[in-house]
PDB file of C-alpha atoms in Angstrom:
ATOM      1  CA  VAL A   1       9.084  -7.324 -33.927  1.00 59.00           C
ATOM      2  CA  VAL A   2      10.991  -4.017 -34.169  1.00 67.00           C
ATOM      3  CA  GLU A   3       7.809  -2.117 -33.296  1.00 71.00           C
ATOM      4  CA  LEU A   4       7.266  -4.328 -30.235  1.00 67.00           C
ATOM      5  CA  ALA A   5      10.878  -3.762 -29.183  1.00 72.00           C
ATOM      6  CA  SER A   6      10.457   0.021 -29.443  1.00 79.00           C
ATOM      7  CA  TRP A   7       7.318  -0.169 -27.296  1.00 76.00           C
ATOM      8  CA  LEU A   8       9.284  -2.228 -24.769  1.00 74.00           C
ATOM      9  CA  VAL A   9      11.976   0.481 -24.627  1.00 79.00           C
ATOM     10  CA  VAL A  10       9.315   3.171 -24.074  1.00 81.00           C
ATOM     11  CA  LEU A  11       7.768   1.058 -21.317  1.00 78.00           C
ATOM     12  CA  VAL A  12      11.119   0.648 -19.564  1.00 80.00           C
ATOM     13  CA  LEU A  13      11.774   4.407 -19.806  1.00 84.00           C
ATOM     14  CA  VAL A  14       8.354   5.131 -18.260  1.00 83.00           C
ATOM     15  CA  VAL A  15       9.119   2.766 -15.371  1.00 82.00           C
ATOM     16  CA  VAL A  16      12.503   4.437 -14.813  1.00 85.00           C
ATOM     17  CA  VAL A  17      10.871   7.895 -14.747  1.00 88.00           C
ATOM     18  CA  VAL A  18       8.219   6.690 -12.277  1.00 84.00           C
ATOM     19  CA  VAL A  19      10.859   5.187  -9.984  1.00 83.00           C
ATOM     20  CA  VAL A  20      12.925   8.406 -10.084  1.00 88.00           C
ATOM     21  CA  VAL A  21       9.838  10.489  -9.254  1.00 87.00           C
ATOM     22  CA  VAL A  22       9.005   8.179  -6.345  1.00 83.00           C
ATOM     23  CA  VAL A  23      12.565   8.439  -4.994  1.00 85.00           C
ATOM     24  CA  VAL A  24      12.448  12.243  -5.234  1.00 88.00           C
ATOM     25  CA  VAL A  25       9.060  12.358  -3.477  1.00 85.00           C
ATOM     26  CA  VAL A  26      10.298  10.100  -0.656  1.00 82.00           C
ATOM     27  CA  ALA A  27      13.473  12.195  -0.284  1.00 86.00           C
ATOM     28  CA  ALA A  28      11.378  15.373  -0.134  1.00 85.00           C
ATOM     29  CA  ALA A  29       9.139  13.765   2.505  1.00 81.00           C
ATOM     30  CA  VAL A  30      12.212  12.884   4.593  1.00 81.00           C
ATOM     31  CA  VAL A  31      13.496  16.468   4.330  1.00 83.00           C
ATOM     32  CA  VAL A  32      10.073  17.798   5.384  1.00 80.00           C
ATOM     33  CA  VAL A  33      10.038  15.464   8.392  1.00 74.00           C
ATOM     34  CA  VAL A  34      13.527  16.585   9.445  1.00 77.00           C
ATOM     35  CA  VAL A  35      12.561  20.266   9.118  1.00 75.00           C
ATOM     36  CA  VAL A  36       9.356  19.650  11.070  1.00 70.00           C
ATOM     37  CA  ILE A  37      11.317  17.877  13.812  1.00 72.00           C
ATOM     38  CA  LEU A  38      13.760  20.784  14.033  1.00 74.00           C
ATOM     39  CA  VAL A  39      11.149  23.550  13.952  1.00 73.00           C
ATOM     40  CA  LEU A  40       7.898  22.344  15.482  1.00 68.00           C
ATOM     41  CA  GLU A  41       6.732  20.660  18.648  1.00 69.00           C
ATOM     42  CA  VAL A  42       6.797  16.922  19.329  1.00 69.00           C
ATOM     43  CA  GLU A  43       3.025  16.365  18.965  1.00 73.00           C
ATOM     44  CA  ILE A  44       2.996  17.918  15.512  1.00 71.00           C
ATOM     45  CA  VAL A  45       6.102  15.907  14.602  1.00 69.00           C
ATOM     46  CA  VAL A  46       4.367  12.652  15.542  1.00 77.00           C
ATOM     47  CA  ALA A  47       1.322  13.593  13.445  1.00 80.00           C
ATOM     48  CA  ALA A  48       3.543  14.620  10.517  1.00 76.00           C
ATOM     49  CA  ILE A  49       5.522  11.384  10.713  1.00 78.00           C
ATOM     50  CA  ALA A  50       2.261   9.402  10.684  1.00 84.00           C
ATOM     51  CA  VAL A  51       1.125  11.268   7.558  1.00 85.00           C
ATOM     52  CA  VAL A  52       4.492  10.746   5.848  1.00 81.00           C
ATOM     53  CA  VAL A  53       4.412   7.031   6.684  1.00 85.00           C
ATOM     54  CA  GLU A  54       0.928   6.752   5.184  1.00 88.00           C
ATOM     55  CA  VAL A  55       2.056   8.586   2.037  1.00 84.00           C
ATOM     56  CA  VAL A  56       5.154   6.381   1.711  1.00 82.00           C
ATOM     57  CA  VAL A  57       3.038   3.236   2.121  1.00 87.00           C
ATOM     58  CA  VAL A  58       0.654   4.422  -0.614  1.00 88.00           C
ATOM     59  CA  VAL A  59       3.555   5.371  -2.919  1.00 84.00           C
ATOM     60  CA  VAL A  60       5.242   1.994  -2.365  1.00 84.00           C
ATOM     61  CA  ALA A  61       1.955   0.205  -3.070  1.00 88.00           C
ATOM     62  CA  VAL A  62       1.504   2.189  -6.298  1.00 86.00           C
ATOM     63  CA  VAL A  63       5.085   1.427  -7.369  1.00 83.00           C
ATOM     64  CA  VAL A  64       4.594  -2.280  -6.649  1.00 86.00           C
ATOM     65  CA  VAL A  65       1.389  -2.310  -8.701  1.00 88.00           C
ATOM     66  CA  LEU A  66       3.138  -0.473 -11.571  1.00 84.00           C
ATOM     67  CA  VAL A  67       6.073  -2.897 -11.477  1.00 83.00           C
ATOM     68  CA  VAL A  68       3.694  -5.867 -11.549  1.00 86.00           C
ATOM     69  CA  ILE A  69       1.769  -4.335 -14.476  1.00 85.00           C
ATOM     70  CA  VAL A  70       5.013  -3.676 -16.356  1.00 83.00           C
ATOM     71  CA  ALA A  71       6.216  -7.220 -15.651  1.00 83.00           C
ATOM     72  CA  VAL A  72       2.954  -8.655 -16.982  1.00 85.00           C
ATOM     73  CA  VAL A  73       3.154  -6.447 -20.088  1.00 83.00           C
ATOM     74  CA  VAL A  74       6.781  -7.482 -20.683  1.00 82.00           C
ATOM     75  CA  VAL A  75       5.864 -11.161 -20.342  1.00 84.00           C
ATOM     76  CA  VAL A  76       2.942 -10.718 -22.757  1.00 84.00           C
ATOM     77  CA  VAL A  77       5.172  -8.892 -25.257  1.00 82.00           C
ATOM     78  CA  VAL A  78       7.839 -11.607 -25.014  1.00 83.00           C
ATOM     79  CA  VAL A  79       5.221 -14.337 -25.490  1.00 85.00           C
ATOM     80  CA  VAL A  80       3.762 -12.523 -28.511  1.00 85.00           C
ATOM     81  CA  VAL A  81       7.238 -12.075 -30.037  1.00 83.00           C
ATOM     82  CA  VAL A  82       8.040 -15.767 -29.490  1.00 84.00           C
ATOM     83  CA  VAL A  83       4.691 -16.873 -30.955  1.00 87.00           C
ATOM     84  CA  VAL A  84       5.171 -14.625 -34.006  1.00 85.00           C
ATOM     85  CA  ALA A  85       8.748 -15.873 -34.460  1.00 85.00           C
ATOM     86  CA  VAL A  86       7.631 -19.519 -34.227  1.00 87.00           C
ATOM     87  CA  ALA A  87       4.791 -18.865 -36.671  1.00 87.00           C
ATOM     88  CA  VAL A  88       7.213 -17.254 -39.140  1.00 86.00           C
ATOM     89  CA  VAL A  89       9.681 -20.126 -38.821  1.00 87.00           C
ATOM     90  CA  VAL A  90       6.919 -22.738 -39.268  1.00 88.00           C
ATOM     91  CA  THR A  91       5.570 -20.887 -42.321  1.00 88.00           C
ATOM     92  CA  VAL A  92       9.011 -20.570 -43.906  1.00 86.00           C
ATOM     93  CA  VAL A  93       9.813 -24.235 -43.243  1.00 87.00           C
ATOM     94  CA  SER A  94       6.485 -25.399 -44.671  1.00 86.00           C
ATOM     95  CA  VAL A  95       6.969 -23.243 -47.801  1.00 84.00           C
ATOM     96  CA  VAL A  96      10.490 -24.627 -48.271  1.00 84.00           C
ATOM     97  CA  VAL A  97       9.255 -28.202 -47.778  1.00 84.00           C
ATOM     98  CA  ASP A  98       6.372 -27.650 -50.228  1.00 80.00           C
ATOM     99  CA  PHE A  99       8.774 -26.123 -52.739  1.00 82.00           C
ATOM    100  CA  ALA A 100      11.194 -29.046 -52.336  1.00 80.00           C
ATOM    101  CA  VAL A 101       8.380 -31.595 -52.761  1.00 79.00           C
ATOM    102  CA  VAL A 102       6.952 -29.840 -55.848  1.00 74.00           C
ATOM    103  CA  TYR A 103      10.327 -29.521 -57.551  1.00 68.00           C
TER     104      TYR A 103
END
């Protein structure tokens, strides 16, 4: 159970790092768009904005997929922990009952 909990912590840390990286990338993309708007012509700005929008859509899709994967993994880990805990409790109770019946 402790090992599963440590894996869960690592998983959460990985998700946090991914989210931070995505936020930084989006912020950098916004800065690039602003600089492009200030420096270059309107046609290039429109093209750049289209590219940035496509990149943001892809990044958001990847983040959503990662979040779904993490959620599924967390649910599986929780189910496994609950099943193991129930199995341990059932085993302990049956041993105690057997012991009580024998003696």
